Tab-separated table of C-alpha atoms and ligand atoms in Angstrom:
chain	number	residue	atom	x	y	z
Z	1	UNK	CA	63.106	-2.646	66.320
Z	2	UNK	CA	62.475	-0.915	62.997
Z	3	UNK	CA	62.514	2.631	61.667
Z	4	UNK	CA	61.801	4.154	58.282
Z	5	UNK	CA	63.867	7.006	56.902
Z	6	UNK	CA	65.812	8.186	53.881
Z	7	UNK	CA	69.348	6.818	53.719
Z	8	UNK	CA	72.487	7.525	51.746
Z	9	UNK	CA	75.443	5.133	52.049
Z	10	UNK	CA	78.837	6.843	51.795
Z	11	UNK	CA	81.988	4.804	51.306
Z	12	UNK	CA	84.907	6.541	53.019
Z	13	UNK	CA	87.576	4.750	50.941
Z	14	UNK	CA	86.329	5.676	47.465
Z	15	UNK	CA	87.315	9.386	47.565
Z	16	UNK	CA	90.925	8.441	48.500
Z	17	UNK	CA	90.998	6.253	45.378
Z	18	UNK	CA	89.723	9.230	43.413
Z	19	UNK	CA	86.406	7.540	42.695
Z	20	UNK	CA	83.322	9.676	42.999
Z	21	UNK	CA	79.983	8.130	43.785
Z	22	UNK	CA	76.948	10.332	43.424
Z	23	UNK	CA	74.911	9.394	46.458
Z	24	UNK	CA	71.176	9.806	46.458
Z	25	UNK	CA	69.117	9.259	49.550
Z	26	UNK	CA	66.422	6.625	49.099
Z	27	UNK	CA	63.599	5.349	51.225
Z	28	UNK	CA	64.899	2.706	53.630
Z	29	UNK	CA	63.739	0.437	56.372
Z	30	UNK	CA	66.338	-0.125	59.092
Z	31	UNK	CA	65.994	-2.979	61.560
Z	32	UNK	CA	68.062	-4.359	64.402
Z	33	UNK	CA	68.012	-8.097	64.883
Z	34	UNK	CA	70.028	-11.210	65.549
Z	35	UNK	CA	71.454	-13.397	62.837
Z	36	UNK	CA	71.943	-16.941	64.111
Z	37	UNK	CA	75.414	-18.368	63.684
Z	38	UNK	CA	76.554	-21.938	64.003
Z	39	UNK	CA	78.945	-21.418	66.928
Z	40	UNK	CA	76.741	-18.951	68.789
Z	41	UNK	CA	73.267	-19.996	69.785
Z	42	UNK	CA	72.111	-16.481	70.545
Z	43	UNK	CA	73.183	-15.002	67.240
Z	44	UNK	CA	75.056	-11.782	66.473
Z	45	UNK	CA	73.378	-8.362	66.383
Z	46	UNK	CA	73.128	-6.671	62.996
Z	47	UNK	CA	71.591	-3.580	61.504
Z	48	UNK	CA	69.821	-4.435	58.280
Z	49	UNK	CA	69.079	-1.751	55.689
Z	50	UNK	CA	66.425	-2.624	53.092
Z	51	UNK	CA	65.599	-0.384	50.134
Z	52	UNK	CA	63.291	-0.804	47.150
Z	53	UNK	CA	66.296	-1.857	45.009
Z	54	UNK	CA	67.727	-4.130	47.680
Z	55	UNK	CA	64.806	-5.777	49.435
Z	56	UNK	CA	66.940	-8.570	50.912
Z	57	UNK	CA	68.928	-5.893	52.673
Z	58	UNK	CA	72.548	-5.168	53.533
Z	59	UNK	CA	73.687	-6.158	57.016
Z	60	UNK	CA	76.141	-4.305	59.239
Z	61	UNK	CA	77.495	-5.955	62.360
Z	62	UNK	CA	77.060	-3.789	65.466
Z	63	UNK	CA	79.253	-5.216	68.245
Z	64	UNK	CA	82.683	-3.484	68.276
Z	65	UNK	CA	82.045	-2.228	64.764
Z	66	UNK	CA	80.385	1.194	65.240
Z	67	UNK	CA	83.162	3.794	65.088
Z	68	UNK	CA	81.025	6.816	65.802
Z	69	UNK	CA	77.453	8.102	65.801
Z	70	UNK	CA	76.878	11.689	64.684
Z	71	UNK	CA	73.629	12.920	66.166
Z	72	UNK	CA	73.914	16.714	66.334
Z	73	UNK	CA	70.775	17.157	64.206
Z	74	UNK	CA	68.799	14.311	65.714
Z	75	UNK	CA	65.892	16.656	66.472
Z	76	UNK	CA	65.536	17.233	62.722
Z	77	UNK	CA	65.433	13.470	62.151
Z	78	UNK	CA	69.039	13.334	60.858
Z	79	UNK	CA	72.013	11.241	62.027
Z	80	UNK	CA	75.033	9.361	60.659
Z	81	UNK	CA	76.271	5.942	61.780
Z	82	UNK	CA	79.939	5.262	60.962
Z	83	UNK	CA	81.050	1.628	60.682
Z	84	UNK	CA	84.626	0.330	60.841
Z	85	UNK	CA	84.057	-2.597	58.500
Z	86	UNK	CA	82.973	-1.987	55.792
Z	87	UNK	CA	84.310	1.596	55.970
Z	88	UNK	CA	80.900	3.098	55.298
Z	89	UNK	CA	78.728	5.866	56.742
Z	90	UNK	CA	74.962	5.499	56.829
Z	91	UNK	CA	73.595	9.029	56.505
Z	92	UNK	CA	69.995	9.035	57.712
Z	93	UNK	CA	67.437	11.788	57.296
Z	94	UNK	CA	63.670	12.359	57.379
Z	95	UNK	CA	63.269	9.948	60.287
Z	96	UNK	CA	60.883	10.443	63.166
Z	97	UNK	CA	63.173	12.144	65.766
Z	98	UNK	CA	61.830	10.169	68.714
Z	99	UNK	CA	62.114	6.799	66.965
Z	100	UNK	CA	65.593	7.725	65.744
Z	101	UNK	CA	66.691	8.568	69.289
Z	102	UNK	CA	65.529	5.184	70.569
Z	103	UNK	CA	67.150	3.436	67.622
Z	104	UNK	CA	70.542	5.111	68.168
Z	105	UNK	CA	70.458	4.476	71.917
Z	106	UNK	CA	69.950	0.807	71.178
Z	107	UNK	CA	72.870	0.754	68.706
Z	108	UNK	CA	75.158	2.480	71.223
Z	109	UNK	CA	74.335	-0.083	73.887
Z	110	UNK	CA	74.685	-2.999	71.482
Z	111	UNK	CA	78.025	-1.784	70.122
Z	112	UNK	CA	79.426	-1.696	73.661
Z	113	UNK	CA	78.181	-5.214	74.255
Z	114	UNK	CA	75.510	-4.246	76.777
Z	115	UNK	CA	72.568	-6.558	77.236
Z	116	UNK	CA	69.616	-5.376	75.156
Z	117	UNK	CA	67.581	-8.562	75.246
Z	118	UNK	CA	64.650	-6.863	76.959
Z	119	UNK	CA	64.058	-4.804	73.847
Z	120	UNK	CA	61.949	-6.198	71.113
Z	121	UNK	CA	64.317	-7.060	68.255
Z	122	UNK	CA	63.210	-7.656	64.687
Z	123	UNK	CA	63.669	-10.683	62.543
Z	124	UNK	CA	66.135	-9.924	59.777
Z	125	UNK	CA	63.707	-10.891	57.043
Z	126	UNK	CA	63.566	-9.162	53.633
Z	127	UNK	CA	61.377	-6.043	53.669
Z	128	UNK	CA	57.889	-6.058	52.185
Z	129	UNK	CA	57.112	-3.850	49.188
Z	130	UNK	CA	54.956	-1.581	51.291
Z	131	UNK	CA	57.650	-0.756	53.824
Z	132	UNK	CA	60.371	0.277	51.355
Z	133	UNK	CA	58.330	1.911	48.597
Z	134	UNK	CA	58.338	5.662	48.759
Z	135	UNK	CA	55.149	6.773	50.547
Z	136	UNK	CA	52.592	8.374	48.274
Z	137	UNK	CA	52.539	12.133	48.812
Z	138	UNK	CA	50.289	13.234	45.930
Z	139	UNK	CA	46.803	12.149	45.054
Z	140	UNK	CA	44.271	13.393	42.574
Z	141	UNK	CA	40.649	12.225	42.287
Z	142	UNK	CA	38.572	13.804	39.555
Z	143	UNK	CA	35.477	11.658	39.439
Z	144	UNK	CA	33.113	10.076	41.910
Z	145	UNK	CA	33.863	6.518	40.827
Z	146	UNK	CA	37.558	6.945	41.703
Z	147	UNK	CA	36.838	8.280	45.183
Z	148	UNK	CA	38.387	6.012	47.872
Z	149	UNK	CA	35.347	4.824	49.816
Z	150	UNK	CA	36.637	1.548	51.202
Z	151	UNK	CA	40.360	2.329	51.173
Z	152	UNK	CA	41.835	5.057	53.358
Z	153	UNK	CA	43.785	8.036	52.036
Z	154	UNK	CA	47.598	7.503	52.159
Z	155	UNK	CA	48.635	9.002	55.482
Z	156	UNK	CA	51.712	10.806	54.133
Z	157	UNK	CA	49.774	12.875	51.565
Z	158	UNK	CA	51.049	16.416	51.065
Z	159	UNK	CA	48.978	17.234	47.979
Z	160	UNK	CA	45.331	16.263	47.609
Z	161	UNK	CA	43.003	17.202	44.779
Z	162	UNK	CA	39.394	16.004	44.891
Z	163	UNK	CA	37.075	17.594	42.364
Z	164	UNK	CA	33.756	16.792	40.656
Z	165	UNK	CA	32.874	14.229	43.318
Z	166	UNK	CA	29.676	15.997	44.444
Z	167	UNK	CA	31.130	16.170	47.952
Z	168	UNK	CA	28.630	17.993	50.167
Z	169	UNK	CA	30.585	17.845	53.391
Z	170	UNK	CA	34.339	17.620	53.578
Z	171	UNK	CA	35.254	13.993	54.289
Z	172	UNK	CA	36.433	13.805	57.915
Z	173	UNK	CA	39.240	11.443	56.852
Z	174	UNK	CA	40.855	14.362	55.018
Z	175	UNK	CA	41.321	16.163	58.339
Z	176	UNK	CA	43.452	13.256	59.570
Z	177	UNK	CA	46.082	13.956	56.880
Z	178	UNK	CA	48.439	15.919	59.097
Z	179	UNK	CA	51.097	16.463	56.416
Z	180	UNK	CA	48.739	18.020	53.894
Z	181	UNK	CA	50.130	21.245	52.429
Z	182	UNK	CA	47.958	21.689	49.367
Z	183	UNK	CA	44.232	20.911	49.426
Z	184	UNK	CA	42.180	21.411	46.300
Z	185	UNK	CA	38.445	20.656	46.606
Z	186	UNK	CA	37.196	22.652	43.634
Z	187	UNK	CA	33.960	21.851	41.809
Z	188	UNK	CA	32.088	20.058	44.567
Z	189	UNK	CA	28.945	21.147	46.431
Z	190	UNK	CA	30.476	21.959	49.826
Z	191	UNK	CA	28.274	24.284	51.877
Z	192	UNK	CA	30.097	24.637	55.150
Z	193	UNK	CA	33.687	24.798	56.373
Z	194	UNK	CA	33.917	22.904	59.680
Z	195	UNK	CA	36.191	23.876	62.554
Z	196	UNK	CA	37.954	20.502	62.202
Z	197	UNK	CA	39.977	22.266	59.503
Z	198	UNK	CA	42.163	23.381	62.379
Z	199	UNK	CA	43.721	19.903	62.388
Z	200	UNK	CA	45.347	20.610	59.028
Z	201	UNK	CA	48.133	22.631	60.561
Z	202	UNK	CA	50.574	22.483	57.674
Z	203	UNK	CA	48.189	23.730	55.034
Z	204	UNK	CA	49.734	26.308	52.702
Z	205	UNK	CA	47.285	26.330	49.808
Z	206	UNK	CA	43.527	25.927	50.067
Z	207	UNK	CA	41.391	25.864	46.935
Z	208	UNK	CA	37.621	25.753	47.385
Z	209	UNK	CA	36.447	27.449	44.203
Z	210	UNK	CA	33.147	26.451	42.567
Z	211	UNK	CA	31.351	25.215	45.677
Z	212	UNK	CA	28.356	26.513	47.631
Z	213	UNK	CA	30.128	28.098	50.593
Z	214	UNK	CA	28.364	31.135	52.069
Z	215	UNK	CA	30.592	31.888	54.991
Z	216	UNK	CA	34.317	31.749	55.793
Z	217	UNK	CA	34.478	31.108	59.577
Z	218	UNK	CA	36.584	33.752	61.321
Z	219	UNK	CA	38.086	31.122	63.663
Z	220	UNK	CA	39.922	29.529	60.722
Z	221	UNK	CA	41.768	32.774	59.988
Z	222	UNK	CA	43.005	32.883	63.578
Z	223	UNK	CA	44.696	29.459	63.606
Z	224	UNK	CA	48.319	30.226	64.537
Z	225	UNK	CA	49.812	27.967	61.830
Z	226	UNK	CA	47.451	29.292	59.167
Z	227	UNK	CA	48.367	32.844	60.097
Z	228	UNK	CA	51.989	31.898	59.626
Z	229	UNK	CA	51.898	29.621	56.571
Z	230	UNK	CA	48.719	29.887	54.485
Z	231	UNK	CA	49.782	31.556	51.257
Z	232	UNK	CA	46.951	30.830	48.815
Z	233	UNK	CA	43.210	30.981	49.378
Z	234	UNK	CA	40.843	30.489	46.463
Z	235	UNK	CA	37.146	30.981	47.280
Z	236	UNK	CA	36.011	32.003	43.798
Z	237	UNK	CA	32.578	31.085	42.542
Z	238	UNK	CA	30.804	30.542	45.864
Z	239	UNK	CA	28.014	32.470	47.616
Z	240	UNK	CA	30.074	34.491	50.107
Z	241	UNK	CA	28.556	37.847	51.101
Z	242	UNK	CA	31.109	38.998	53.665
Z	243	UNK	CA	34.758	38.247	54.351
Z	244	UNK	CA	35.590	38.188	58.092
Z	245	UNK	CA	37.899	40.949	59.370
Z	246	UNK	CA	40.065	38.161	60.793
Z	247	UNK	CA	41.061	37.296	57.210
Z	248	UNK	CA	43.481	40.220	57.470
Z	249	UNK	CA	45.405	38.306	60.153
Z	250	UNK	CA	46.686	35.778	57.598
Z	251	UNK	CA	50.160	37.292	57.565
Z	252	UNK	CA	51.592	35.039	54.853
Z	253	UNK	CA	48.743	35.305	52.334
Z	254	UNK	CA	50.124	35.985	48.837
Z	255	UNK	CA	47.157	35.063	46.644
Z	256	UNK	CA	43.493	35.719	47.390
Z	257	UNK	CA	40.827	34.843	44.836
Z	258	UNK	CA	37.215	35.727	45.596
Z	259	UNK	CA	35.793	36.222	42.094
Z	260	UNK	CA	32.119	35.474	41.436
Z	261	UNK	CA	30.760	35.818	44.966
Z	262	UNK	CA	28.294	38.295	46.493
Z	263	UNK	CA	30.788	40.543	48.279
Z	264	UNK	CA	29.803	44.173	48.773
Z	265	UNK	CA	33.138	45.297	50.176
Z	266	UNK	CA	36.458	44.123	51.600
Z	267	UNK	CA	37.290	43.971	55.314
Z	268	UNK	CA	38.295	47.470	56.506
Z	269	UNK	CA	41.794	46.302	57.508
Z	270	UNK	CA	42.657	44.561	54.221
Z	271	UNK	CA	45.756	46.781	53.941
Z	272	UNK	CA	47.340	44.679	56.691
Z	273	UNK	CA	47.943	41.844	54.227
Z	274	UNK	CA	51.487	43.006	53.560
Z	275	UNK	CA	52.508	39.920	51.542
Z	276	UNK	CA	49.417	39.954	49.321
Z	277	UNK	CA	50.509	40.136	45.664
Z	278	UNK	CA	47.628	38.660	43.663
Z	279	UNK	CA	44.087	39.745	44.369
Z	280	UNK	CA	41.095	39.052	42.177
Z	281	UNK	CA	37.511	39.867	43.077
Z	282	UNK	CA	35.789	40.245	39.717
Z	283	UNK	CA	32.012	39.816	39.388
Z	284	UNK	CA	30.959	40.717	42.912
Z	285	UNK	CA	28.731	43.509	44.260
Z	286	UNK	CA	31.506	45.867	45.387
Z	287	UNK	CA	30.469	49.544	45.276
Z	288	UNK	CA	33.282	51.176	47.271
Z	289	UNK	CA	36.670	50.111	48.606
Z	290	UNK	CA	37.818	50.614	52.204
Z	291	UNK	CA	40.509	53.190	52.784
Z	292	UNK	CA	43.192	50.681	53.843
Z	293	UNK	CA	42.944	49.082	50.386
Z	294	UNK	CA	45.300	51.847	49.282
Z	295	UNK	CA	48.096	50.388	51.423
Z	296	UNK	CA	48.247	47.178	49.377
Z	297	UNK	CA	51.181	46.692	47.000
Z	298	UNK	CA	50.050	44.204	44.403
Z	299	UNK	CA	51.461	42.589	41.294
Z	300	UNK	CA	48.048	41.730	39.929
Z	301	UNK	CA	44.632	43.180	40.694
Z	302	UNK	CA	41.331	42.305	39.057
Z	303	UNK	CA	38.073	44.024	40.103
Z	304	UNK	CA	36.280	43.668	36.771
Z	305	UNK	CA	32.511	43.812	36.633
Z	306	UNK	CA	31.651	45.280	40.016
Z	307	UNK	CA	28.952	47.967	40.358
Z	308	UNK	CA	31.271	50.814	41.453
Z	309	UNK	CA	29.427	54.123	41.712
Z	310	UNK	CA	30.017	56.351	38.691
Z	311	UNK	CA	30.176	59.598	40.577
Z	312	UNK	CA	33.552	59.553	42.274
Z	313	UNK	CA	34.172	63.175	43.076
Z	314	UNK	CA	35.445	63.824	46.594
Z	315	UNK	CA	32.746	64.341	49.136
Z	316	UNK	CA	32.928	65.029	52.886
Z	317	UNK	CA	30.100	64.786	55.364
Z	318	UNK	CA	29.850	67.872	57.587
Z	319	UNK	CA	28.727	67.056	61.123
Z	320	UNK	CA	29.047	68.368	64.619
Z	321	UNK	CA	31.664	66.358	66.501
Z	322	UNK	CA	30.533	64.475	69.569
Z	323	UNK	CA	32.892	62.730	71.979
Z	324	UNK	CA	32.921	58.918	71.581
Z	325	UNK	CA	31.248	56.820	74.281
Z	326	UNK	CA	33.309	54.877	76.825
Z	327	UNK	CA	32.485	51.641	75.017
Z	328	UNK	CA	33.798	53.127	71.792
Z	329	UNK	CA	36.952	54.445	73.513
Z	330	UNK	CA	37.699	50.943	74.851
Z	331	UNK	CA	36.925	49.327	71.519
Z	332	UNK	CA	39.208	51.796	69.695
Z	333	UNK	CA	42.100	50.854	71.997
Z	334	UNK	CA	41.455	47.096	71.657
Z	335	UNK	CA	41.572	47.274	67.871
Z	336	UNK	CA	44.451	49.760	67.721
Z	337	UNK	CA	46.661	47.539	69.898
Z	338	UNK	CA	45.524	44.371	68.098
Z	339	UNK	CA	44.459	42.770	71.362
Z	340	UNK	CA	43.017	39.323	70.647
Z	341	UNK	CA	39.351	38.837	71.462
Z	342	UNK	CA	36.919	35.975	70.985
Z	343	UNK	CA	33.459	34.884	72.035
Z	344	UNK	CA	35.067	32.949	74.862
Z	345	UNK	CA	35.956	36.090	76.790
Z	346	UNK	CA	33.509	38.692	75.428
Z	347	UNK	CA	29.786	38.793	74.786
Z	348	UNK	CA	28.903	38.006	71.153
Z	349	UNK	CA	27.372	41.449	70.845
Z	350	UNK	CA	30.678	43.105	71.831
Z	351	UNK	CA	32.630	40.861	69.456
Z	352	UNK	CA	30.404	41.920	66.557
Z	353	UNK	CA	30.826	45.546	67.654
Z	354	UNK	CA	34.623	45.154	67.609
Z	355	UNK	CA	34.434	43.472	64.199
Z	356	UNK	CA	32.506	46.436	62.842
Z	357	UNK	CA	35.446	48.826	63.357
Z	358	UNK	CA	36.082	51.358	60.657
Z	359	UNK	CA	39.660	52.221	59.869
Z	360	UNK	CA	40.519	55.908	59.796
Z	361	UNK	CA	43.147	56.896	57.279
Z	362	UNK	CA	45.444	57.824	60.209
Z	363	UNK	CA	45.577	54.103	61.119
Z	364	UNK	CA	43.279	54.505	64.127
Z	365	UNK	CA	39.887	52.836	64.467
Z	366	UNK	CA	36.480	54.364	64.965
Z	367	UNK	CA	32.947	53.040	65.373
Z	368	UNK	CA	29.915	55.353	65.596
Z	369	UNK	CA	31.630	58.683	66.208
Z	370	UNK	CA	33.241	59.357	62.895
Z	371	UNK	CA	32.848	61.307	59.707
Z	372	UNK	CA	32.362	59.585	56.395
Z	373	UNK	CA	34.052	60.752	53.211
Z	374	UNK	CA	34.215	59.394	49.669
Z	375	UNK	CA	37.157	60.010	47.380
Z	376	UNK	CA	38.178	58.868	43.963
Z	377	UNK	CA	41.261	56.700	43.689
Z	378	UNK	CA	43.226	55.355	40.742
Z	379	UNK	CA	43.904	51.613	41.009
Z	380	UNK	CA	46.935	52.079	38.773
Z	381	UNK	CA	48.908	53.297	41.771
Z	382	UNK	CA	48.455	49.912	43.491
Z	383	UNK	CA	49.555	47.541	40.804
Z	384	UNK	CA	51.359	47.740	37.461
Z	385	UNK	CA	48.980	45.182	35.917
Z	386	UNK	CA	45.577	46.348	37.014
Z	387	UNK	CA	42.669	45.367	34.801
Z	388	UNK	CA	39.914	47.910	34.238
Z	389	UNK	CA	36.764	47.641	36.320
Z	390	UNK	CA	34.434	47.885	33.320
Z	391	UNK	CA	34.315	47.572	29.529
Z	392	UNK	CA	35.068	51.277	29.126
Z	393	UNK	CA	38.533	50.813	30.614
Z	394	UNK	CA	37.870	52.674	33.830
Z	395	UNK	CA	40.467	52.349	36.627
Z	396	UNK	CA	39.259	55.102	39.007
Z	397	UNK	CA	37.086	53.783	41.825
Z	398	UNK	CA	35.422	55.371	44.855
Z	399	UNK	CA	36.901	54.631	48.236
Z	400	UNK	CA	34.965	55.106	51.397
Z	401	UNK	CA	36.893	56.434	54.320
Z	402	UNK	CA	36.122	57.300	57.890
Z	403	UNK	CA	37.713	60.069	59.914
Z	404	UNK	CA	38.107	59.322	63.604
Z	405	UNK	CA	38.590	62.791	65.081
Z	406	UNK	CA	38.266	66.551	64.343
Z	407	UNK	CA	42.044	66.579	63.738
Z	408	UNK	CA	41.785	63.936	61.012
Z	409	UNK	CA	38.843	65.795	59.488
Z	410	UNK	CA	40.847	69.041	59.382
Z	411	UNK	CA	43.842	67.288	57.792
Z	412	UNK	CA	41.587	65.694	55.204
Z	413	UNK	CA	40.092	69.056	54.305
Z	414	UNK	CA	43.571	70.522	53.797
Z	415	UNK	CA	44.832	67.642	51.674
Z	416	UNK	CA	42.627	64.585	50.976
Z	417	UNK	CA	45.608	62.570	49.712
Z	418	UNK	CA	48.028	63.375	52.540
Z	419	UNK	CA	48.090	59.928	54.184
Z	420	UNK	CA	47.966	57.702	51.157
Z	421	UNK	CA	51.444	58.087	49.856
K	501	ZN	ZN1	42.093	59.356	62.373
């Protein structure tokens, strides 16, 4: 039986002799096996620890020699095995919890002299290079000739950068890399983002700039782990015309880059991205901003070179109020209470209707029955380092807002800035 983990060996006698030994955990292969001895045909059970520096391994006898096993944090892949002779502790971490449990159970039984012959023991042979070398966690491929076509990607990769490889579809082998945290596929020719992305549960940073993507699938923004952990999304220099409203569900998003696309506006609920600090959307087709944009608190904002309307004086549509339909009343409640909906339980038409919600400045939602107003807003109030939207240094932009009820309309007339601060 073998497991791989990180191990630090602590000598319990050294501190009493006032000797300090700076321990550093290193990648180790631990095996349990029998070492034949002249007087005992069966051989004695040993644990053998092999590291890159010590491939031949150090052996620790098990029978009547294990003083204690500390396994309080076994579910985190951590445990300590204390030996009587030599007086050393093997501190293990980063092991697979299930394998570690089986391994420790076996040691317990063996130390008490129980029969464990049914279990497959290992030969106590020196470890191969592959099993004790630290697994590769980073990989960068920047040209097509270096792309691994015949070899597979190292399975423990956490960081993968593949650029300038003319990749049209994302290689399905990438989706098998469960530990991936940072994926950078810039400067390829990717057109579509498949739903298999959902397999990359630990992804924290996704860089897809300079590709040919036209659409960010809404289902990706609803993946529970992405909602919780995705902090950086770079979609600059693609052909995206619309960001899905579900993007605003990415609760941990800190950086969003959508420069050089074909966006005409932001999702109406963008203000929900409470952690968002860096937003750049230069060189798009944005003419107005949604009202919830004003709720963002950014450290950096770049909206340079967008065709914002010049005339930004406040303007309010005067209409006769009509009561909203029953469909609209239901839809308002669904969006207000953030009830989840998908094409699995609602007709596509109703899903699109729900997606089209407009956010009133009171925080409520409205659909058809609403009043439209345009107001001028200074971007300087959102971020200390806002860059101007044009060469003339302009920072005032028009925001488009919707008023959901006669009450909201009256309040707006009295003070158009009442809700923003
Ligand atoms: Zn309202």
